[in-house]
Structures are given as structure tokens and as C-alpha cells.
mmCIF file of C-alpha atoms in Angstrom:
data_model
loop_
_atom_site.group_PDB
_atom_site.id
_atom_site.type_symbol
_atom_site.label_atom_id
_atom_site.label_comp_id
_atom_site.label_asym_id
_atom_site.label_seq_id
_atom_site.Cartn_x
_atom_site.Cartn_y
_atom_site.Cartn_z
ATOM 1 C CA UNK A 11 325.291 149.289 178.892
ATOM 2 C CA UNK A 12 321.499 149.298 180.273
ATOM 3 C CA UNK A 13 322.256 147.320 182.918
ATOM 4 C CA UNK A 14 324.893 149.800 184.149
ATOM 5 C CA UNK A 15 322.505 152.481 183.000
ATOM 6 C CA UNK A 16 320.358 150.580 185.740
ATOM 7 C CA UNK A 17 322.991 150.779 187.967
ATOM 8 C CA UNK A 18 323.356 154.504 187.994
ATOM 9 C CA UNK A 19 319.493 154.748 188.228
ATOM 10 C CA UNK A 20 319.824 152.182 191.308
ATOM 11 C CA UNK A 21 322.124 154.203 193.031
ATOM 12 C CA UNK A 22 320.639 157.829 191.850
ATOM 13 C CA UNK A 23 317.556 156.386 193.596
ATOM 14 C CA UNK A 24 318.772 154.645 196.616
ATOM 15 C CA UNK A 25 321.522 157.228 197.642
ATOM 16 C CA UNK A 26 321.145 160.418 196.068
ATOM 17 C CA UNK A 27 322.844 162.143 198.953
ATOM 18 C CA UNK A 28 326.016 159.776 198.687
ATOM 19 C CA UNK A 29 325.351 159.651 195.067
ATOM 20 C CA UNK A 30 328.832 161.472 193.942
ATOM 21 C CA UNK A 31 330.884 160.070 196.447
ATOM 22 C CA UNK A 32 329.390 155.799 195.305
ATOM 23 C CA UNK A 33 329.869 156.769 191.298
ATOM 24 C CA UNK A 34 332.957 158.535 191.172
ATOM 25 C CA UNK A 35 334.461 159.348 187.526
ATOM 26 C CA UNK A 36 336.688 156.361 188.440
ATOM 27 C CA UNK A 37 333.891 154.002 189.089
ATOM 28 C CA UNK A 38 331.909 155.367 185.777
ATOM 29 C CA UNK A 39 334.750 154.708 183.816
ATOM 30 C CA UNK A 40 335.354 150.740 184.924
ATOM 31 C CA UNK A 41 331.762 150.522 184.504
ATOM 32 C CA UNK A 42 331.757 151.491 180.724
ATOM 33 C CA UNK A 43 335.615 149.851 180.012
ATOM 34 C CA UNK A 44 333.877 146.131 181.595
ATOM 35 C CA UNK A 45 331.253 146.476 179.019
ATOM 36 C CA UNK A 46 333.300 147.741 175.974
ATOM 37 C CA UNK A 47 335.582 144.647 176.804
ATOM 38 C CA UNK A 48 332.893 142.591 177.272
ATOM 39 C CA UNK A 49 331.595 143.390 173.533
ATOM 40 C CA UNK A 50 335.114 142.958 172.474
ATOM 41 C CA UNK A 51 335.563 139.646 173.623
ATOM 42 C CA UNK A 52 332.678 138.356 172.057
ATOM 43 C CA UNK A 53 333.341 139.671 169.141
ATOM 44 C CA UNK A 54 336.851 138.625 168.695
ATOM 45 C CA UNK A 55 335.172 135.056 169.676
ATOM 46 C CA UNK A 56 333.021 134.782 167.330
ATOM 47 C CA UNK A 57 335.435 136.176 164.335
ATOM 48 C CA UNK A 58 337.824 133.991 165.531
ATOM 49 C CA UNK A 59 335.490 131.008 165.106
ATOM 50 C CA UNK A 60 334.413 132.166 161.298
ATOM 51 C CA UNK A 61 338.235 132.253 160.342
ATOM 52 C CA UNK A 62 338.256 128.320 160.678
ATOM 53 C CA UNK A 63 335.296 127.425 158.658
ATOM 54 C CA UNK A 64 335.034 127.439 154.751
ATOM 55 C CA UNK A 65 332.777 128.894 152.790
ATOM 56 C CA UNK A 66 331.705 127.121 149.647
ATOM 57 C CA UNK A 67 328.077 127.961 148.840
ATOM 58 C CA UNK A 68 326.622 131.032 147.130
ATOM 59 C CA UNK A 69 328.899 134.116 148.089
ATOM 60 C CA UNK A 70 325.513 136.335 147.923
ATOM 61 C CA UNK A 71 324.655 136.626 151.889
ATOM 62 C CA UNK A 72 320.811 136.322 152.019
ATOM 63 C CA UNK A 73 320.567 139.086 154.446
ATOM 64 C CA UNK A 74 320.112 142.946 154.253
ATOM 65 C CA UNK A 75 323.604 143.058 156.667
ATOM 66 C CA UNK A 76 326.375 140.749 157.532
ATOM 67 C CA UNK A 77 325.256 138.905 160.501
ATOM 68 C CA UNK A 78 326.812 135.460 161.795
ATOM 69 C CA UNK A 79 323.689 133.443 161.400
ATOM 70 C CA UNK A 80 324.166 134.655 157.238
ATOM 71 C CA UNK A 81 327.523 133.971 157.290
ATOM 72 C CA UNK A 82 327.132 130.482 158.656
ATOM 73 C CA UNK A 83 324.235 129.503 156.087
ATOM 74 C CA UNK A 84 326.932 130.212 153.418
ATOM 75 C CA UNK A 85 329.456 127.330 155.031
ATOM 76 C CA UNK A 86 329.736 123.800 154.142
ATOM 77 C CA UNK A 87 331.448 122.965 157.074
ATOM 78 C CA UNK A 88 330.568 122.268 160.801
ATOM 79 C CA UNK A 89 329.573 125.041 162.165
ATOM 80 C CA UNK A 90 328.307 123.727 165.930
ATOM 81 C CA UNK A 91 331.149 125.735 167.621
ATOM 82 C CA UNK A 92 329.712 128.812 166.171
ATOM 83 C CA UNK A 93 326.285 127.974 166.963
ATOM 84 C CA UNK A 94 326.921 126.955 170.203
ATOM 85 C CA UNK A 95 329.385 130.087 170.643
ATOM 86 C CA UNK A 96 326.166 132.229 169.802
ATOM 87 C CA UNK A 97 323.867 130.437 171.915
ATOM 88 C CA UNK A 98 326.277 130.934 175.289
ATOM 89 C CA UNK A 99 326.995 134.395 174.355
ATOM 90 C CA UNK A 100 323.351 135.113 173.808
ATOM 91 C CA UNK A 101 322.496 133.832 177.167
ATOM 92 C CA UNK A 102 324.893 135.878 178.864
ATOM 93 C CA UNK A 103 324.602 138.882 176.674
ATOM 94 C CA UNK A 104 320.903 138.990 177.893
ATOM 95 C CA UNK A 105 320.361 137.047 180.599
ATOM 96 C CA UNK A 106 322.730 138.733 182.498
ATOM 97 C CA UNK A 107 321.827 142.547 181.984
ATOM 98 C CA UNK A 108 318.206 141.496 182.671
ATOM 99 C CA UNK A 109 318.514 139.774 185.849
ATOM 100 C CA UNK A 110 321.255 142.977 187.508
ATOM 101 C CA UNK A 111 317.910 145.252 185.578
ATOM 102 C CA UNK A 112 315.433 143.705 187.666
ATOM 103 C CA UNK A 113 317.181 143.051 190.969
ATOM 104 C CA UNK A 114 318.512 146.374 190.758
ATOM 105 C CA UNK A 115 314.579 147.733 190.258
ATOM 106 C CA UNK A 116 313.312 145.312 192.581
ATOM 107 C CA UNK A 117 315.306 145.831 195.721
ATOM 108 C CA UNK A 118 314.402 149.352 196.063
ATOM 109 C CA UNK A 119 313.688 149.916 199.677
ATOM 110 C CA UNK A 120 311.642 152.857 199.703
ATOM 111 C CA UNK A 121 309.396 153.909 202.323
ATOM 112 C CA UNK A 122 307.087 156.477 201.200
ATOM 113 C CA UNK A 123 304.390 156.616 198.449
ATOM 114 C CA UNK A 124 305.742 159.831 196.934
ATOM 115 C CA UNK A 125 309.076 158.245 197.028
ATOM 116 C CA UNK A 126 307.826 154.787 195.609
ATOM 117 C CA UNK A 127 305.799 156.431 192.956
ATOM 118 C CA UNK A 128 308.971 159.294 192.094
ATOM 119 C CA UNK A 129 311.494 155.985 191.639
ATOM 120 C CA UNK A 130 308.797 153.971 189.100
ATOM 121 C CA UNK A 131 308.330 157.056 187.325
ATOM 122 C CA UNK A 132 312.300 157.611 186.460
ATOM 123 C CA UNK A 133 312.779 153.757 186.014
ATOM 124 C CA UNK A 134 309.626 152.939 183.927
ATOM 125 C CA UNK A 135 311.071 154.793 180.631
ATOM 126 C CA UNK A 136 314.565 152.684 181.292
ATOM 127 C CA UNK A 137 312.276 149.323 181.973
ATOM 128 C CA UNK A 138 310.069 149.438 178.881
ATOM 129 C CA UNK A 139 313.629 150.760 177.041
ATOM 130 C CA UNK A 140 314.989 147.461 178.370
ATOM 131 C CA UNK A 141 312.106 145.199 177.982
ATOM 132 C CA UNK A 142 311.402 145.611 174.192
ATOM 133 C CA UNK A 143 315.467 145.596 173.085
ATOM 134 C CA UNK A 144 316.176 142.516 175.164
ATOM 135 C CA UNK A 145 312.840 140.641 174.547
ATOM 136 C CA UNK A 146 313.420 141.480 170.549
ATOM 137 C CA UNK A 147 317.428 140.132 171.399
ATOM 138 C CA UNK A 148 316.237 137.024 172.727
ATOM 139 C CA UNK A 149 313.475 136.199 169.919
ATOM 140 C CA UNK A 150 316.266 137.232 167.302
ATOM 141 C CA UNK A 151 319.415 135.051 169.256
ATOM 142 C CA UNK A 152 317.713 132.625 171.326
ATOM 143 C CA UNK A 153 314.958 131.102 168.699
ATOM 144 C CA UNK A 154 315.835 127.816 167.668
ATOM 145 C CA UNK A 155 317.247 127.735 164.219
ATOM 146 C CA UNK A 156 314.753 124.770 163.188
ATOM 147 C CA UNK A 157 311.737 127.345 164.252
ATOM 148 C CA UNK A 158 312.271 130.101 161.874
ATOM 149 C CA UNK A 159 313.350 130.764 158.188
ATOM 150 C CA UNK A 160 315.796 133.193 157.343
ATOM 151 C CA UNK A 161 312.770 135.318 155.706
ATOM 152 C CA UNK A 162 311.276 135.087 159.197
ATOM 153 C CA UNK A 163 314.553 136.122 160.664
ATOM 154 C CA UNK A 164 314.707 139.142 158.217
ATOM 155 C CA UNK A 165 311.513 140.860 159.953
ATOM 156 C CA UNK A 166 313.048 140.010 163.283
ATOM 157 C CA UNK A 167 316.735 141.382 162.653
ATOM 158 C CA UNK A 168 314.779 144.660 160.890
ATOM 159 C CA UNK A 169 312.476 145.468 164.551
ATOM 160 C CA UNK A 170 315.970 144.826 166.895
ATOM 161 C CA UNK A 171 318.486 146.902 164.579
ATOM 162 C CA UNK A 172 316.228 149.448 163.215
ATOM 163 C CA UNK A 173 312.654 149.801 164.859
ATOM 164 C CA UNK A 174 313.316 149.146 168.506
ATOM 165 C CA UNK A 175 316.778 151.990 168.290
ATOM 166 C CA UNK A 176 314.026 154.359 166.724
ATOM 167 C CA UNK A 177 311.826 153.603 169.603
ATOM 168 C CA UNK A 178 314.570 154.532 172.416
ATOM 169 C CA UNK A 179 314.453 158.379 171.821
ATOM 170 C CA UNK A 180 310.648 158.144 172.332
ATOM 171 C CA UNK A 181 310.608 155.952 175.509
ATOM 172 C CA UNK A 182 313.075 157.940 176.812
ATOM 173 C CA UNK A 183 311.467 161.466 176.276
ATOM 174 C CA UNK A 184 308.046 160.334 177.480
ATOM 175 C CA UNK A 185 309.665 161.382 180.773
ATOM 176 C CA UNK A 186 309.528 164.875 179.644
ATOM 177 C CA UNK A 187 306.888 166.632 180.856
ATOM 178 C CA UNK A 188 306.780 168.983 177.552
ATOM 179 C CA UNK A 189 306.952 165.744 175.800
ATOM 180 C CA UNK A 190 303.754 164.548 177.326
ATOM 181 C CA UNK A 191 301.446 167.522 177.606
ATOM 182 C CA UNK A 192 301.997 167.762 173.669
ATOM 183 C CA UNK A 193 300.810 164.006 173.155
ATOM 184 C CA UNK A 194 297.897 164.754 175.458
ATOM 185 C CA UNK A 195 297.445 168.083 173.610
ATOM 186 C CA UNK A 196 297.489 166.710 170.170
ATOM 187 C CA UNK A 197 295.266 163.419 171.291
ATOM 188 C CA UNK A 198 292.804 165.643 172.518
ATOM 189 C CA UNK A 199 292.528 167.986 169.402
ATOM 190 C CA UNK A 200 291.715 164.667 167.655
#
């Protein structure tokens, strides 16, 4: 979804004169359906994969939710599909998004200083959005299992579900000019 965020920003940018004719409702719409069946996929994958192992360990999951790395500590069978399953979908779950995020921020063509400063100023919100949840998704899904404890794991599953949704709102509305004044208001009273 941030990569077609990006998208939209790309084109907002680039085009804003053409802008409603290159993202139609049409357009918006297959945007949005390719990622919801892009989640569904891999999610259907990877439940499909944790039907054909068995479980025979403690049925306490060692985790404050039901993730698939906690689900696979609990089987006594081989689970290198699943890992492997996770590792590919990891890579293209993040990989992906960044590399359209950054070519779509990098081949801005734009000519003029107050145009090249206007276009960092409405992306960097979205790039520091995107930086901290994909660099906390890779630590969490791309860390080798041998490398971290499921304690450790914990702490990093805590920052990318609970901290780093917290800390969208706030990225975001530091684009707000209200939003700012306040901060520098309030820092200043200090």
C-alpha cells in the first residue's frame, strides 16, 4: 500500500495537470485490488503450509500474538517450507515496495529549486513513514533465526505492530503547518 501511496505521490508530483486523467477511479481501484490480492495470496500460502505440519510441543504460544515464527516453534516436524515460504515472501513483501519507493522518489525530474524543495517536502513525511515500517519489517522477517531469541523477537514484533503504527499519525501530520508551529511553540516555552 505505500508503495502505491508512492505512486500517487509520484504522479501528484510529476503531472499534477494530467493528474485526474493518469489516476482515474479505475486505475485507483486496480491499484488497491493488486495489493489486497497480493496480501491474500500470501496469506493463504502460508496457512496452507501450517495445515500440513503437526504440532506436538507445548500448546502455550510463547508470544503476545499468533505469529508464524510462534506457531512453527510449537511443531515437531519440518518446517523448512515454511521458513523458506517466509523468507521469499519477506523479500518480496519489502524489497519490492522499497525499490518502486525509491525509484519512484528518485526519478523526479524537476527543474526548479522551489519545485525540488515543494516535492521533498510532501515526500519526506511518506519516506521516513516508509523507512522506519520497512526497516523494522526487515529486522523482524529477514533476521536469521540462529541470531535472535524469541525474547529478542518479542521487543522487535512489539516496535513493528505497535510503536512504528503509533508513529504514522505523527510523521504524517508533521506536514501540517499547525502541527509544526505548535512543536516549535511548545519547544520554545521549554
Amino acid at each position: 500500500m505505500l508503495a502505491v501511496m508512492s505512486y500517487d505521490l509520484y504522479v501528484a508530483i510529476c503531472s499534477p495537470l494530467l493528474y485526474n486523467v493518469i489516476m482515474t477511479d479505475k486505475d485507483c481501484f486496480s491499484l488497491i485490488l493488486g495489493v489486497y490480492i497480493i496480501g491474500l495470496v500470501c496469506a493463504f500460502v502460508h496457512t496452507g503450509c501450517l495445515f500440513r505440519i503437526h504440532y506436538c510441543k507445548f500448546y502455550v504460544i510463547n508470544h503476545y500474538f499468533c505469529d508464524i515464527f510462534s506457531l512453527l516453534k510449537l511443531s515437531c516436524s519440518n518446517t523448512y517450507a515454511n521458513k523458506l515460504l517466509i523468507l521469499i515472501f519477506s523479500v518480496i513483501n519489502i524489497l519490492v515496495p522499497s525499490l518502486t519507493i525509491l525509484n519512484s522518489i528518485f526519478i523526479i525530474d524537476i527543474h526548479s529549486t522551489k519545485g525540488k524543495s515543494k516535492a521533498v517536502s510532501t515526500c519526506s513525511s511518506h519516506i521516513l513513514a516508509v523507512a522506519v515500517f520497512f526497516g523494522s519489517a526487515a529486522y523482524v522477517y529477514l533476521q536469521p533465526s540462529s541470531v535472535s531469541s524469541m525474547d529478542h523477537k518479542k521487543v522487535s514484533f512489539v516496535f513493528y505492530t505497535i510503536i512504528v503504527p503509533m508513529l504514522n499519525p505523527l510523521i504524517y501530520s508533521l506536514r501540517n503547518k499547525d502541527v509544526t508551529v505548535a512543536i516549535k511553540y511548545s519547544s520554545e516555552q521549554k
